[in-house]
Amino acid sequence: MSTPPEPPSGKPRRPSTRSPRPGAKGRPYGKPGGHGHGAKKFGGSRRAAPDPDAPLLLYGLHTVEAAFANPDRKRHRLVATRNALQRLEERGVTVDVPVDLVDPRSIARQVPRDAVHQGVLLQVDPLPAYDLKSLGDARLILALDQVTDPHNVGAILRSAVALAADAVVTTHRHSPEEGAVLAKSASGALDMVRHLKVQNMARFLSEAGEAGFTRVALDSDGPAPLEETDLGQRLILVLGAEGKGVRQGVREACDTLARLDMPGKIRSLNVSNAAVLSLYVARNKLGL
């Protein structure tokens, strides 16, 4: 006579009453789960459309200092540690909003993990929507055609400020949203240079041509180096995303293509490096 098997230790497992979705697969290790059919909390392909009028949170001393210095930036409230507030005052920052004094842990709970907040968090409105008419007598503009990495765009904004460009243009889609990551990567530059966001880059370039700008797209197949290209008196330099470059329709809206010739064994540059080099060359040719 056979002996019946012993029951498993612990509580018996209750069978699931949920029917699996057809074709459903297990979730890969480490990938966060979904959060319903709307916006996903962490990552995922579905996101709620951002509210362009929703307040933003900026952090980091350089970023917050630049936001206070920008007359176009509407500010609401500063959350800061006592030490960080003192550092802002030592930098000559006039704090013109209510201040909440907190400990660093309180700020850390409001920013992304590992964010270097330096003890300050400023609630602001998005910057106003600039357009071509708002640039006045601008002579040097940088246009980014679907450059999506906020760290690259932040670095480009810093270069634009360092080399005194009049504005940086990006598209509404396929470019970083204005927010804490972009602002922190730009280290204050987001509030130091005009940032135009356009619906259609090719249309914007066509309108800029009518306003007297020469439009030059950087392309490795350009007929001549940028140093030898006629840049006119008012210039828009157009750079594309790494890999695909400037899109065909955007190139067709430009007056010409130009290339950056590298003398070393590596012939191509990261888009942020290409931006700083092309701005430097352009300033010299324009006599700025």
Short mmCIF file of C-alpha atoms in Angstrom, two decimals:
data_model
loop_
_atom_site.label_atom_id
_atom_site.label_comp_id
_atom_site.label_asym_id
_atom_site.label_seq_id
_atom_site.Cartn_x
_atom_site.Cartn_y
_atom_site.Cartn_z
CA MET A 1 0.00 0.00 0.00
CA SER A 2 1.56 3.33 -1.06
CA THR A 3 2.04 6.16 1.40
CA PRO A 4 0.23 9.41 0.46
CA PRO A 5 2.58 12.37 -0.20
CA GLU A 6 3.12 14.80 2.65
CA PRO A 7 1.38 18.16 2.31
CA PRO A 8 3.67 21.12 1.49
CA SER A 9 4.87 23.21 4.40
CA GLY A 10 3.29 26.62 5.01
CA LYS A 11 -0.06 27.81 3.76
CA PRO A 12 -1.40 26.24 0.62
CA ARG A 13 -1.19 28.49 -2.39
CA ARG A 14 -4.54 29.83 -3.54
CA PRO A 15 -5.05 29.28 -7.27
CA SER A 16 -5.27 32.42 -9.33
CA THR A 17 -8.69 33.37 -10.67
CA ARG A 18 -7.22 35.86 -13.17
CA SER A 19 -7.12 34.75 -16.77
CA PRO A 20 -3.86 35.61 -18.53
CA ARG A 21 -4.05 37.95 -21.46
CA PRO A 22 -3.74 36.20 -24.80
CA GLY A 23 -0.09 36.10 -25.78
CA ALA A 24 1.02 37.67 -22.48
CA LYS A 25 4.63 37.13 -21.50
CA GLY A 26 6.38 37.32 -18.18
CA ARG A 27 7.82 40.68 -17.19
CA PRO A 28 11.59 40.95 -17.72
CA TYR A 29 13.65 41.14 -14.55
CA GLY A 30 13.95 44.65 -13.23
CA LYS A 31 11.40 46.22 -15.55
CA PRO A 32 8.69 48.21 -13.74
CA GLY A 33 5.11 47.17 -14.12
CA GLY A 34 2.32 49.06 -15.78
CA HIS A 35 0.01 51.54 -14.12
CA GLY A 36 -3.26 51.12 -15.92
CA HIS A 37 -4.11 52.17 -19.43
CA GLY A 38 -3.12 55.83 -19.04
CA ALA A 39 0.25 57.35 -18.24
CA LYS A 40 2.89 55.02 -16.88
CA LYS A 41 4.59 56.09 -13.71
CA PHE A 42 8.08 54.90 -14.61
CA GLY A 43 9.01 54.56 -18.28
CA GLY A 44 6.98 52.66 -20.82
CA SER A 45 5.79 53.72 -24.23
CA ARG A 46 2.54 55.35 -23.11
CA ARG A 47 2.79 58.69 -21.34
CA ALA A 48 0.24 61.31 -20.54
CA ALA A 49 0.75 64.45 -22.60
CA PRO A 50 2.62 67.00 -20.45
CA ASP A 51 0.71 70.07 -19.39
CA PRO A 52 2.64 73.03 -20.84
CA ASP A 53 1.28 75.29 -18.09
CA ALA A 54 2.07 72.97 -15.16
CA PRO A 55 4.65 74.31 -12.67
CA LEU A 56 8.19 72.99 -12.98
CA LEU A 57 10.66 72.13 -10.23
CA LEU A 58 14.23 73.27 -10.84
CA TYR A 59 17.10 72.20 -8.59
CA GLY A 60 20.83 72.87 -8.23
CA LEU A 61 22.51 76.14 -7.24
CA HIS A 62 23.54 77.25 -10.76
CA THR A 63 20.14 76.39 -12.21
CA VAL A 64 18.19 78.17 -9.47
CA GLU A 65 20.50 81.19 -9.50
CA ALA A 66 19.98 81.59 -13.27
CA ALA A 67 16.20 81.27 -12.86
CA PHE A 68 16.22 84.12 -10.32
CA ALA A 69 18.29 86.26 -12.71
CA ASN A 70 15.96 85.70 -15.68
CA PRO A 71 13.26 88.40 -15.90
CA ASP A 72 11.23 86.15 -18.22
CA ARG A 73 11.01 83.36 -15.63
CA LYS A 74 7.97 83.43 -13.36
CA ARG A 75 8.89 82.04 -9.93
CA HIS A 76 6.59 80.83 -7.15
CA ARG A 77 8.31 79.24 -4.16
CA LEU A 78 11.79 78.23 -3.02
CA VAL A 79 12.41 75.14 -0.92
CA ALA A 80 15.91 75.23 0.54
CA THR A 81 18.16 74.19 3.38
CA ARG A 82 19.47 76.98 5.58
CA ASN A 83 22.99 76.43 4.26
CA ALA A 84 21.89 76.53 0.60
CA LEU A 85 19.88 79.71 1.18
CA GLN A 86 22.98 81.31 2.65
CA ARG A 87 25.01 80.25 -0.40
CA LEU A 88 22.45 81.85 -2.73
CA GLU A 89 22.62 85.08 -0.73
CA GLU A 90 26.43 84.99 -0.90
CA ARG A 91 26.12 84.78 -4.69
CA GLY A 92 24.05 87.95 -4.67
CA VAL A 93 20.75 86.25 -5.51
CA THR A 94 17.67 88.26 -4.57
CA VAL A 95 15.09 85.74 -3.40
CA ASP A 96 11.75 87.30 -4.34
CA VAL A 97 9.45 84.37 -3.49
CA PRO A 98 8.31 82.68 -0.26
CA VAL A 99 10.91 80.32 1.21
CA ASP A 100 10.37 76.98 2.95
CA LEU A 101 13.39 76.02 5.08
CA VAL A 102 13.73 72.23 5.18
CA ASP A 103 16.33 69.51 5.71
CA PRO A 104 18.07 67.89 2.70
CA ARG A 105 16.01 64.71 2.98
CA SER A 106 12.82 66.64 2.36
CA ILE A 107 14.19 67.94 -0.94
CA ALA A 108 15.57 64.53 -1.91
CA ARG A 109 12.05 63.10 -1.72
CA GLN A 110 10.87 65.58 -4.38
CA VAL A 111 13.58 65.06 -7.00
CA PRO A 112 14.75 62.01 -9.00
CA ARG A 113 16.93 59.53 -7.17
CA ASP A 114 20.62 60.52 -7.14
CA ALA A 115 19.76 64.04 -8.36
CA VAL A 116 22.35 66.58 -7.21
CA HIS A 117 19.95 69.17 -5.79
CA GLN A 118 22.51 71.02 -3.59
CA GLY A 119 19.80 71.87 -1.11
CA VAL A 120 17.59 74.03 -3.35
CA LEU A 121 14.34 73.43 -5.21
CA LEU A 122 12.50 76.22 -7.02
CA GLN A 123 8.92 76.05 -8.28
CA VAL A 124 8.55 77.99 -11.54
CA ASP A 125 6.36 78.32 -14.60
CA PRO A 126 7.63 77.19 -18.01
CA LEU A 127 9.38 79.92 -19.96
CA PRO A 128 7.23 81.94 -22.35
CA ALA A 129 6.90 80.79 -25.94
CA TYR A 130 9.42 82.76 -28.01
CA ASP A 131 9.17 83.14 -31.78
CA LEU A 132 11.29 84.46 -34.61
CA LYS A 133 9.99 88.00 -34.13
CA SER A 134 11.18 88.00 -30.51
CA LEU A 135 14.83 87.64 -31.60
CA GLY A 136 15.18 91.21 -32.87
CA ASP A 137 18.55 91.69 -34.58
CA ALA A 138 19.87 88.21 -33.75
CA ARG A 139 22.81 87.15 -35.94
CA LEU A 140 23.72 83.65 -34.76
CA ILE A 141 21.13 80.94 -34.04
CA LEU A 142 21.54 77.21 -33.50
CA ALA A 143 18.73 74.88 -34.63
CA LEU A 144 18.57 71.25 -33.43
CA ASP A 145 16.60 68.89 -35.63
CA GLN A 146 15.19 66.16 -33.37
CA VAL A 147 18.10 65.94 -30.93
CA THR A 148 16.38 64.03 -28.13
CA ASP A 149 18.94 63.47 -25.36
CA PRO A 150 18.40 66.11 -22.62
CA HIS A 151 22.04 65.85 -21.55
CA ASN A 152 23.23 66.61 -25.08
CA VAL A 153 20.77 69.48 -25.45
CA GLY A 154 21.76 70.80 -22.02
CA ALA A 155 25.42 70.77 -23.04
CA ILE A 156 24.54 72.53 -26.30
CA LEU A 157 22.64 75.23 -24.40
CA ARG A 158 25.74 75.81 -22.24
CA SER A 159 27.91 76.11 -25.36
CA ALA A 160 25.38 78.50 -26.90
CA VAL A 161 25.65 80.76 -23.85
CA ALA A 162 29.46 80.47 -23.72
CA LEU A 163 29.76 81.44 -27.39
CA ALA A 164 27.05 84.13 -27.20
CA ALA A 165 24.56 82.59 -29.62
CA ASP A 166 21.31 84.52 -29.74
CA ALA A 167 18.97 81.54 -29.54
CA VAL A 168 18.60 77.76 -29.72
CA VAL A 169 15.70 76.27 -31.66
CA THR A 170 14.23 72.80 -31.09
CA THR A 171 11.04 71.04 -32.16
CA HIS A 172 8.04 70.46 -29.90
CA ARG A 173 8.19 66.74 -30.65
CA HIS A 174 11.32 64.58 -30.55
CA SER A 175 13.21 66.96 -28.29
CA PRO A 176 13.57 67.17 -24.50
CA GLU A 177 10.81 68.76 -22.49
CA GLU A 178 11.67 71.84 -20.49
CA GLY A 179 12.15 70.53 -16.99
CA ALA A 180 14.52 69.68 -14.19
CA VAL A 181 16.75 67.24 -16.12
CA LEU A 182 17.29 69.60 -19.06
CA ALA A 183 17.74 72.60 -16.76
CA LYS A 184 20.25 70.79 -14.55
CA SER A 185 22.19 69.50 -17.58
CA ALA A 186 22.32 73.07 -18.91
CA SER A 187 23.62 74.30 -15.52
CA GLY A 188 21.66 77.54 -15.73
CA ALA A 189 21.98 78.07 -19.49
CA LEU A 190 18.28 77.33 -20.06
CA ASP A 191 17.55 80.71 -18.45
CA MET A 192 20.41 82.52 -20.21
CA VAL A 193 19.61 82.02 -23.90
CA ARG A 194 16.36 82.23 -25.84
CA HIS A 195 14.98 78.73 -26.45
CA LEU A 196 12.45 78.55 -29.28
CA LYS A 197 10.29 75.45 -29.71
CA VAL A 198 8.70 75.13 -33.14
CA GLN A 199 6.09 72.77 -34.55
CA ASN A 200 7.81 72.32 -37.90
CA MET A 201 11.55 72.93 -38.32
CA ALA A 202 11.45 73.14 -42.13
CA ARG A 203 8.68 75.75 -42.00
CA PHE A 204 10.57 77.74 -39.37
CA LEU A 205 13.70 77.75 -41.54
CA SER A 206 11.70 78.91 -44.56
CA GLU A 207 10.32 81.84 -42.54
CA ALA A 208 13.81 82.61 -41.22
CA GLY A 209 15.09 82.75 -44.80
CA GLU A 210 12.44 85.35 -45.63
CA ALA A 211 13.65 87.31 -42.57
CA GLY A 212 17.19 87.46 -43.98
CA PHE A 213 18.91 84.48 -42.35
CA THR A 214 21.35 82.22 -44.19
CA ARG A 215 20.58 78.61 -43.23
CA VAL A 216 23.44 76.12 -43.17
CA ALA A 217 22.93 72.46 -42.29
CA LEU A 218 25.92 70.52 -41.03
CA ASP A 219 26.39 67.30 -42.98
CA SER A 220 29.40 65.07 -43.52
CA ASP A 221 28.61 65.15 -47.27
CA GLY A 222 28.60 68.95 -47.42
CA PRO A 223 30.33 70.37 -50.49
CA ALA A 224 32.79 72.47 -48.46
CA PRO A 225 34.07 72.86 -44.90
CA LEU A 226 32.16 75.31 -42.72
CA GLU A 227 35.21 77.61 -42.68
CA GLU A 228 34.96 77.99 -46.48
CA THR A 229 31.17 78.35 -46.67
CA ASP A 230 29.40 81.67 -47.23
CA LEU A 231 27.49 82.27 -43.99
CA GLY A 232 25.95 85.62 -44.88
CA GLN A 233 25.42 88.22 -42.15
CA ARG A 234 22.73 86.47 -40.13
CA LEU A 235 23.11 82.73 -39.69
CA ILE A 236 21.17 79.69 -38.53
CA LEU A 237 23.33 76.60 -38.04
CA VAL A 238 21.28 73.39 -38.26
CA LEU A 239 22.44 70.18 -36.55
CA GLY A 240 20.70 66.82 -36.62
CA ALA A 241 20.53 63.88 -34.27
CA GLU A 242 23.47 61.54 -34.07
CA GLY A 243 23.13 58.70 -36.55
CA LYS A 244 20.43 60.06 -38.84
CA GLY A 245 21.63 63.66 -39.08
CA VAL A 246 19.51 66.50 -40.44
CA ARG A 247 16.32 65.20 -42.03
CA GLN A 248 15.86 65.50 -45.79
CA GLY A 249 12.98 68.00 -45.64
CA VAL A 250 14.92 70.21 -43.23
CA ARG A 251 18.03 70.10 -45.42
CA GLU A 252 15.93 71.17 -48.40
CA ALA A 253 14.80 74.23 -46.42
CA CYS A 254 18.44 75.30 -45.96
CA ASP A 255 20.55 77.37 -48.34
CA THR A 256 23.48 74.96 -48.30
CA LEU A 257 25.22 72.10 -46.53
CA ALA A 258 28.62 72.32 -44.88
CA ARG A 259 30.89 69.84 -43.16
CA LEU A 260 33.29 69.84 -40.25
CA ASP A 261 36.60 68.35 -41.36
CA MET A 262 38.53 66.58 -38.60
CA PRO A 263 42.32 66.13 -39.00
CA GLY A 264 42.57 63.17 -36.62
CA LYS A 265 41.78 59.48 -36.89
CA ILE A 266 38.27 59.97 -35.54
CA ARG A 267 36.38 61.91 -38.20
CA SER A 268 32.99 62.42 -36.56
CA LEU A 269 31.93 64.31 -33.44
CA ASN A 270 29.23 63.97 -30.83
CA VAL A 271 26.44 66.45 -31.62
CA SER A 272 27.23 68.63 -28.59
CA ASN A 273 30.90 68.82 -29.62
CA ALA A 274 29.92 69.58 -33.20
CA ALA A 275 27.71 72.38 -31.92
CA VAL A 276 30.47 74.11 -29.95
CA LEU A 277 32.99 73.81 -32.80
CA SER A 278 30.56 75.09 -35.44
CA LEU A 279 29.54 78.02 -33.23
CA TYR A 280 33.20 78.94 -32.75
CA VAL A 281 33.91 78.79 -36.49
CA ALA A 282 30.75 80.78 -37.28
CA ARG A 283 31.54 83.54 -34.79
CA ASN A 284 34.93 84.03 -36.37
CA LYS A 285 33.50 84.17 -39.91
CA LEU A 286 30.72 86.54 -38.89
CA GLY A 287 33.20 88.80 -37.08
CA LEU A 288 31.30 88.56 -33.79
#
